[in-house]
Amino acid sequence: MATAVFVVVLLLAGYTGFRSPSDWAVTLESVSLTDGFHRRFLVGTVLRPFAALFGYHYVVYAVAGFAVLLMVLAALVVAFFRASSVSRRFLVIGWLLLPTGGYLFHEVGYLDQVVYLLLFAALWALHRNRPLSAGALLAASVLTHEIALLTVVPVFGFVALRKLPFRKACAVLAPSVAAGLVVLAVPPAEAGAVQKFRQVLANAGFPYRADALELFDRTQAQSWQLYSITGVLLYLLPTLLVVVAGFLMLHRPSAATLLSLAAVVAPVLLAFGGWDEARWGFLLITNFVLVLWLRLGSRELDLPRFGALAVILLILTHPPMPYFDGYRPRDVTLVGPPHAGGNVS
């Protein structure tokens, strides 16, 4: 029965949010270190030989985006079927039933999925007692997108501190922290790199997003002038309160609890980096479920805590998670949108 439910909710999430990679995502997938970009360059650098061979055609980036999505889905399937407890399986099903399930498919092509895929690989390497590989994979996540510093690095950090002696855990984390400091210290791109790359993409096989490239020409202070940090924080506040209260209900207060809670709430700080509030909400809930899954191990929640978790997930279905570019979740109906209420025939 659990397997049948998992298959149904996975298909439902795919139906709700499936789309092809957006022009914005494809534009960011194309920037590379070779072209003078110093942030978010890892994917574009790897794909650059294929892009140059096929004239920067959309298909190159779409195939890469769908390949990453398939690998993330494969990790979800493995996590579900290898789960040693019903509680862990319930978490996977719950996350897919939340708006986050559809949003995962909507985010195809976004670098966030690569960042979390590298986290899964780093956690696997750490589990296999390969700390050097784990540290390198985590550092690669920072070079994929700097939001890794507030999303996957804290999650990996709390796992490393639980598994390894303090000094060894710090040594494993050091490459990703150092990479993050360098990425944030240097300019996002070389002088003139954005203009040169616009000329490269002028004949590309997709309508590139000029505003996506403008991210590399702005300072953070200039970005803050384009949106309200307070507005983003207020959007995230209800979800944050539910997540924090729920986490403390499920775990006894301790230093370990506070450390893992910090890994859960760290994505809220992304409000100071950009205006994608729905995306930050998606990452906040994702970290909440991921940290719960990691802390559970083979343990089962007792009945009161299991009920509390079900209520928490039910509440988390309510915060809105609007899609990009005017898209919206597909309605689960065969007859189209319902008629407006208020009148009777």
GROMACS .gro file of C-alpha atoms in nm:
model
  345
    1MET     CA    1   0.000   0.000   0.000
    2ALA     CA    2   0.282   0.243   0.085
    3THR     CA    3   0.441   0.178  -0.253
    4ALA     CA    4   0.110   0.242  -0.432
    5VAL     CA    5   0.062   0.569  -0.242
    6PHE     CA    6   0.417   0.678  -0.325
    7VAL     CA    7   0.368   0.612  -0.697
    8VAL     CA    8   0.037   0.802  -0.698
    9VAL     CA    9   0.172   1.109  -0.517
   10LEU     CA   10   0.485   1.115  -0.738
   11LEU     CA   11   0.270   1.109  -1.051
   12LEU     CA   12   0.042   1.373  -0.902
   13ALA     CA   13   0.336   1.602  -0.824
   14GLY     CA   14   0.467   1.556  -1.178
   15TYR     CA   15   0.128   1.632  -1.330
   16THR     CA   16   0.088   1.940  -1.111
   17GLY     CA   17   0.416   2.111  -1.190
   18PHE     CA   18   0.581   1.953  -1.496
   19ARG     CA   19   0.718   2.197  -1.754
   20SER     CA   20   1.018   2.236  -1.983
   21PRO     CA   21   1.319   2.432  -1.849
   22SER     CA   22   1.254   2.805  -1.860
   23ASP     CA   23   1.459   3.054  -2.061
   24TRP     CA   24   1.583   3.200  -1.730
   25ALA     CA   25   1.707   2.860  -1.609
   26VAL     CA   26   1.869   2.782  -1.945
   27THR     CA   27   2.044   3.121  -1.949
   28LEU     CA   28   2.195   3.054  -1.607
   29GLU     CA   29   2.293   2.702  -1.713
   30SER     CA   30   2.499   2.851  -1.995
   31VAL     CA   31   2.734   3.086  -1.803
   32SER     CA   32   3.083   2.945  -1.756
   33LEU     CA   33   3.416   3.024  -1.596
   34THR     CA   34   3.568   3.023  -1.944
   35ASP     CA   35   3.344   3.316  -2.040
   36GLY     CA   36   3.453   3.521  -1.739
   37PHE     CA   37   3.181   3.440  -1.485
   38HIS     CA   38   3.289   3.381  -1.124
   39ARG     CA   39   2.960   3.261  -0.974
   40ARG     CA   40   2.716   2.984  -1.069
   41PHE     CA   41   2.961   2.869  -1.334
   42LEU     CA   42   3.015   2.499  -1.268
   43VAL     CA   43   2.723   2.361  -1.473
   44GLY     CA   44   2.784   2.599  -1.761
   45THR     CA   45   3.154   2.517  -1.763
   46VAL     CA   46   3.083   2.144  -1.782
   47LEU     CA   47   2.825   2.193  -2.058
   48ARG     CA   48   3.024   2.449  -2.257
   49PRO     CA   49   3.195   2.203  -2.496
   50PHE     CA   50   2.855   2.053  -2.585
   51ALA     CA   51   2.698   2.397  -2.614
   52ALA     CA   52   2.973   2.518  -2.848
   53LEU     CA   53   2.940   2.201  -3.056
   54PHE     CA   54   2.564   2.243  -3.100
   55GLY     CA   55   2.556   2.621  -3.127
   56TYR     CA   56   2.426   2.686  -2.773
   57HIS     CA   57   2.101   2.512  -2.865
   58TYR     CA   58   1.820   2.491  -2.612
   59VAL     CA   59   1.816   2.110  -2.637
   60VAL     CA   60   2.162   2.084  -2.476
   61TYR     CA   61   2.044   2.260  -2.162
   62ALA     CA   62   1.700   2.099  -2.160
   63VAL     CA   63   1.854   1.751  -2.171
   64ALA     CA   64   2.088   1.846  -1.886
   65GLY     CA   65   1.801   1.989  -1.681
   66PHE     CA   66   1.582   1.682  -1.725
   67ALA     CA   67   1.879   1.452  -1.652
   68VAL     CA   68   1.936   1.628  -1.320
   69LEU     CA   69   1.564   1.611  -1.237
   70LEU     CA   70   1.564   1.238  -1.311
   71MET     CA   71   1.862   1.188  -1.079
   72VAL     CA   72   1.688   1.382  -0.801
   73LEU     CA   73   1.378   1.167  -0.852
   74ALA     CA   74   1.597   0.856  -0.844
   75ALA     CA   75   1.738   0.973  -0.510
   76LEU     CA   76   1.381   1.017  -0.382
   77VAL     CA   77   1.286   0.667  -0.496
   78VAL     CA   78   1.594   0.516  -0.331
   79ALA     CA   79   1.527   0.712  -0.011
   80PHE     CA   80   1.171   0.583  -0.001
   81PHE     CA   81   1.238   0.218  -0.070
   82ARG     CA   82   1.547   0.197   0.150
   83ALA     CA   83   1.377   0.379   0.438
   84SER     CA   84   1.401   0.168   0.751
   85SER     CA   85   1.091   0.319   0.911
   86VAL     CA   86   0.734   0.407   0.822
   87SER     CA   87   0.798   0.759   0.954
   88ARG     CA   88   1.070   0.819   0.696
   89ARG     CA   89   0.846   0.697   0.415
   90PHE     CA   90   0.568   0.919   0.541
   91LEU     CA   91   0.802   1.219   0.521
   92VAL     CA   92   0.883   1.149   0.155
   93ILE     CA   93   0.515   1.107   0.068
   94GLY     CA   94   0.421   1.419   0.265
   95TRP     CA   95   0.684   1.632   0.092
   96LEU     CA   96   0.554   1.521  -0.248
   97LEU     CA   97   0.194   1.596  -0.148
   98LEU     CA   98   0.282   1.946  -0.033
   99PRO     CA   99   0.313   2.224  -0.292
  100THR     CA  100   0.685   2.139  -0.283
  101GLY     CA  101   0.618   1.823  -0.487
  102GLY     CA  102   0.483   2.011  -0.787
  103TYR     CA  103   0.737   2.289  -0.738
  104LEU     CA  104   1.020   2.035  -0.778
  105PHE     CA  105   0.903   1.959  -1.131
  106HIS     CA  106   0.841   2.328  -1.200
  107GLU     CA  107   1.203   2.405  -1.102
  108VAL     CA  108   1.350   2.177  -1.370
  109GLY     CA  109   1.669   2.332  -1.505
  110TYR     CA  110   1.727   2.549  -1.198
  111LEU     CA  111   2.066   2.512  -1.037
  112ASP     CA  112   1.900   2.437  -0.700
  113GLN     CA  113   1.845   2.078  -0.811
  114VAL     CA  114   2.214   2.032  -0.892
  115VAL     CA  115   2.305   2.179  -0.553
  116TYR     CA  116   2.089   1.926  -0.366
  117LEU     CA  117   2.203   1.641  -0.588
  118LEU     CA  118   2.562   1.722  -0.490
  119LEU     CA  119   2.452   1.726  -0.125
  120PHE     CA  120   2.307   1.375  -0.159
  121ALA     CA  121   2.634   1.259  -0.317
  122ALA     CA  122   2.837   1.424  -0.039
  123LEU     CA  123   2.624   1.260   0.231
  124TRP     CA  124   2.668   0.922   0.059
  125ALA     CA  125   3.045   0.974   0.045
  126LEU     CA  126   3.049   1.068   0.413
  127HIS     CA  127   2.845   0.758   0.496
  128ARG     CA  128   3.100   0.550   0.302
  129ASN     CA  129   3.379   0.707   0.509
  130ARG     CA  130   3.519   0.914   0.222
  131PRO     CA  131   3.547   1.260   0.381
  132LEU     CA  132   3.776   1.404   0.112
  133SER     CA  133   3.525   1.318  -0.161
  134ALA     CA  134   3.242   1.453   0.053
  135GLY     CA  135   3.422   1.784   0.106
  136ALA     CA  136   3.500   1.817  -0.266
  137LEU     CA  137   3.138   1.749  -0.365
  138LEU     CA  138   3.013   2.005  -0.115
  139ALA     CA  139   3.259   2.264  -0.247
  140ALA     CA  140   3.129   2.190  -0.598
  141SER     CA  141   2.778   2.277  -0.478
  142VAL     CA  142   2.899   2.624  -0.379
  143LEU     CA  143   3.055   2.672  -0.723
  144THR     CA  144   2.724   2.564  -0.877
  145HIS     CA  145   2.529   2.833  -0.690
  146GLU     CA  146   2.626   3.039  -0.387
  147ILE     CA  147   2.289   2.968  -0.219
  148ALA     CA  148   2.449   2.635  -0.123
  149LEU     CA  149   2.604   2.824   0.170
  150LEU     CA  150   2.257   2.870   0.322
  151THR     CA  151   2.089   2.551   0.205
  152VAL     CA  152   2.299   2.235   0.170
  153VAL     CA  153   2.617   2.333   0.359
  154PRO     CA  154   2.429   2.374   0.692
  155VAL     CA  155   2.254   2.037   0.640
  156PHE     CA  156   2.582   1.863   0.564
  157GLY     CA  157   2.743   2.045   0.855
  158PHE     CA  158   2.502   1.914   1.115
  159VAL     CA  159   2.543   1.559   0.980
  160ALA     CA  160   2.924   1.588   0.980
  161LEU     CA  161   2.929   1.720   1.337
  162ARG     CA  162   2.716   1.425   1.450
  163LYS     CA  163   2.927   1.167   1.267
  164LEU     CA  164   3.283   1.297   1.296
  165PRO     CA  165   3.504   1.448   1.566
  166PHE     CA  166   3.478   1.827   1.573
  167ARG     CA  167   3.815   1.900   1.410
  168LYS     CA  168   3.764   1.645   1.134
  169ALA     CA  169   3.413   1.779   1.065
  170CYS     CA  170   3.554   2.131   1.035
  171ALA     CA  171   3.822   2.004   0.796
  172VAL     CA  172   3.557   1.844   0.573
  173LEU     CA  173   3.354   2.166   0.573
  174ALA     CA  174   3.655   2.390   0.512
  175PRO     CA  175   3.672   2.356   0.128
  176SER     CA  176   3.308   2.459   0.079
  177VAL     CA  177   3.339   2.750   0.323
  178ALA     CA  178   3.662   2.865   0.155
  179ALA     CA  179   3.502   2.835  -0.189
  180GLY     CA  180   3.207   3.039  -0.066
  181LEU     CA  181   3.428   3.314   0.074
  182VAL     CA  182   3.620   3.339  -0.253
  183VAL     CA  183   3.303   3.340  -0.464
  184LEU     CA  184   3.149   3.616  -0.253
  185ALA     CA  185   3.470   3.819  -0.238
  186VAL     CA  186   3.544   3.842  -0.611
  187PRO     CA  187   3.323   4.028  -0.863
  188PRO     CA  188   3.045   3.808  -1.008
  189ALA     CA  189   3.198   3.844  -1.354
  190GLU     CA  190   3.496   4.000  -1.527
  191ALA     CA  191   3.457   4.349  -1.669
  192GLY     CA  192   3.276   4.326  -2.002
  193ALA     CA  193   3.202   3.953  -1.966
  194VAL     CA  194   2.824   4.000  -1.965
  195GLN     CA  195   2.825   4.209  -2.283
  196LYS     CA  196   3.054   3.962  -2.462
  197PHE     CA  197   2.838   3.670  -2.360
  198ARG     CA  198   2.525   3.844  -2.487
  199GLN     CA  199   2.689   3.844  -2.828
  200VAL     CA  200   2.759   3.471  -2.791
  201LEU     CA  201   2.395   3.400  -2.704
  202ALA     CA  202   2.259   3.634  -2.972
  203ASN     CA  203   2.261   3.344  -3.218
  204ALA     CA  204   2.173   3.076  -2.962
  205GLY     CA  205   1.886   2.835  -3.014
  206PHE     CA  206   1.676   2.993  -2.739
  207PRO     CA  207   1.568   3.347  -2.641
  208TYR     CA  208   1.814   3.411  -2.361
  209ARG     CA  209   1.706   3.622  -2.062
  210ALA     CA  210   1.902   3.946  -2.053
  211ASP     CA  211   1.777   4.014  -1.699
  212ALA     CA  212   1.932   3.684  -1.585
  213LEU     CA  213   2.272   3.798  -1.713
  214GLU     CA  214   2.223   4.136  -1.544
  215LEU     CA  215   2.255   3.955  -1.210
  216PHE     CA  216   2.629   3.937  -1.277
  217ASP     CA  217   2.656   4.310  -1.347
  218ARG     CA  218   2.487   4.430  -1.025
  219THR     CA  219   2.618   4.472  -0.674
  220GLN     CA  220   2.414   4.333  -0.385
  221ALA     CA  221   2.328   4.689  -0.282
  222GLN     CA  222   2.183   4.753  -0.627
  223SER     CA  223   1.978   4.433  -0.604
  224TRP     CA  224   1.833   4.542  -0.269
  225GLN     CA  225   1.691   4.849  -0.442
  226LEU     CA  226   1.480   4.625  -0.668
  227TYR     CA  227   1.276   4.450  -0.397
  228SER     CA  228   1.165   4.465  -0.035
  229ILE     CA  229   1.360   4.242   0.204
  230THR     CA  230   1.086   4.300   0.460
  231GLY     CA  231   0.823   4.182   0.212
  232VAL     CA  232   1.012   3.858   0.146
  233LEU     CA  233   1.064   3.796   0.519
  234LEU     CA  234   0.694   3.855   0.590
  235TYR     CA  235   0.603   3.607   0.317
  236LEU     CA  236   0.831   3.345   0.476
  237LEU     CA  237   0.729   3.420   0.837
  238PRO     CA  238   0.419   3.194   0.863
  239THR     CA  239   0.608   2.898   0.715
  240LEU     CA  240   0.905   2.970   0.942
  241LEU     CA  241   0.687   2.976   1.254
  242VAL     CA  242   0.522   2.645   1.162
  243VAL     CA  243   0.855   2.483   1.083
  244VAL     CA  244   1.027   2.599   1.402
  245ALA     CA  245   0.732   2.515   1.629
  246GLY     CA  246   0.687   2.179   1.460
  247PHE     CA  247   1.055   2.089   1.486
  248LEU     CA  248   1.064   2.173   1.857
  249MET     CA  249   0.748   1.968   1.913
  250LEU     CA  250   0.914   1.664   1.758
  251HIS     CA  251   1.252   1.694   1.936
  252ARG     CA  252   1.357   1.757   2.291
  253PRO     CA  253   1.552   2.082   2.338
  254SER     CA  254   1.928   2.023   2.328
  255ALA     CA  255   2.241   2.154   2.161
  256ALA     CA  256   2.199   1.895   1.884
  257THR     CA  257   1.839   2.005   1.831
  258LEU     CA  258   1.940   2.369   1.799
  259LEU     CA  259   2.218   2.280   1.556
  260SER     CA  260   1.984   2.085   1.331
  261LEU     CA  261   1.716   2.356   1.363
  262ALA     CA  262   1.972   2.610   1.239
  263ALA     CA  263   2.020   2.392   0.929
  264VAL     CA  264   1.643   2.392   0.878
  265VAL     CA  265   1.589   2.769   0.900
  266ALA     CA  266   1.907   2.885   0.723
  267PRO     CA  267   1.727   2.930   0.383
  268VAL     CA  268   1.527   3.217   0.537
  269LEU     CA  269   1.846   3.426   0.514
  270LEU     CA  270   1.817   3.403   0.135
  271ALA     CA  271   1.567   3.688   0.170
  272PHE     CA  272   1.875   3.912   0.194
  273GLY     CA  273   2.007   3.777  -0.134
  274GLY     CA  274   1.711   3.793  -0.371
  275TRP     CA  275   1.338   3.829  -0.425
  276ASP     CA  276   1.235   3.470  -0.513
  277GLU     CA  277   1.028   3.432  -0.197
  278ALA     CA  278   0.833   3.126  -0.318
  279ARG     CA  279   1.161   2.957  -0.406
  280TRP     CA  280   1.302   3.035  -0.061
  281GLY     CA  281   0.985   2.891   0.094
  282PHE     CA  282   1.032   2.576  -0.113
  283LEU     CA  283   1.390   2.540   0.011
  284LEU     CA  284   1.287   2.610   0.372
  285ILE     CA  285   1.028   2.331   0.372
  286THR     CA  286   1.268   2.103   0.186
  287ASN     CA  287   1.537   2.152   0.450
  288PHE     CA  288   1.278   2.091   0.724
  289VAL     CA  289   1.176   1.757   0.576
  290LEU     CA  290   1.534   1.659   0.488
  291VAL     CA  291   1.670   1.728   0.836
  292LEU     CA  292   1.379   1.539   0.994
  293TRP     CA  293   1.450   1.245   0.762
  294LEU     CA  294   1.820   1.246   0.851
  295ARG     CA  295   1.756   1.270   1.226
  296LEU     CA  296   1.502   0.990   1.227
  297GLY     CA  297   1.739   0.720   1.110
  298SER     CA  298   1.579   0.384   1.180
  299ARG     CA  299   1.364   0.519   1.466
  300GLU     CA  300   0.986   0.532   1.447
  301LEU     CA  301   0.792   0.830   1.577
  302ASP     CA  302   0.554   0.742   1.855
  303LEU     CA  303   0.186   0.793   1.787
  304PRO     CA  304   0.156   1.146   1.936
  305ARG     CA  305   0.459   1.272   1.743
  306PHE     CA  306   0.344   1.099   1.425
  307GLY     CA  307   0.009   1.277   1.459
  308ALA     CA  308   0.185   1.606   1.527
  309LEU     CA  309   0.396   1.561   1.212
  310ALA     CA  310   0.082   1.492   1.008
  311VAL     CA  311  -0.077   1.813   1.140
  312ILE     CA  312   0.241   2.013   1.065
  313LEU     CA  313   0.247   1.889   0.706
  314LEU     CA  314  -0.124   1.964   0.671
  315ILE     CA  315  -0.066   2.322   0.783
  316LEU     CA  316   0.222   2.355   0.537
  317THR     CA  317  -0.018   2.288   0.248
  318HIS     CA  318  -0.164   2.636   0.304
  319PRO     CA  319   0.120   2.887   0.245
  320PRO     CA  320   0.108   2.989  -0.123
  321MET     CA  321   0.392   2.881  -0.350
  322PRO     CA  322   0.335   3.065  -0.681
  323TYR     CA  323   0.527   2.956  -0.989
  324PHE     CA  324   0.759   3.159  -1.211
  325ASP     CA  325   0.682   3.322  -1.545
  326GLY     CA  326   0.303   3.326  -1.505
  327TYR     CA  327   0.278   2.948  -1.468
  328ARG     CA  328   0.045   2.795  -1.212
  329PRO     CA  329  -0.008   2.445  -1.073
  330ARG     CA  330  -0.234   2.234  -1.294
  331ASP     CA  331  -0.582   2.173  -1.159
  332VAL     CA  332  -0.657   1.813  -1.068
  333THR     CA  333  -0.985   1.794  -1.257
  334LEU     CA  334  -1.116   1.657  -1.585
  335VAL     CA  335  -1.373   1.929  -1.651
  336GLY     CA  336  -1.170   2.248  -1.634
  337PRO     CA  337  -1.186   2.524  -1.370
  338PRO     CA  338  -1.499   2.520  -1.152
  339HIS     CA  339  -1.769   2.783  -1.203
  340ALA     CA  340  -1.767   3.087  -0.978
  341GLY     CA  341  -1.986   3.050  -0.671
  342GLY     CA  342  -2.251   3.285  -0.543
  343ASN     CA  343  -2.529   3.225  -0.799
  344VAL     CA  344  -2.779   2.946  -0.839
  345SER     CA  345  -2.950   2.837  -1.158
   0.00000   0.00000   0.00000
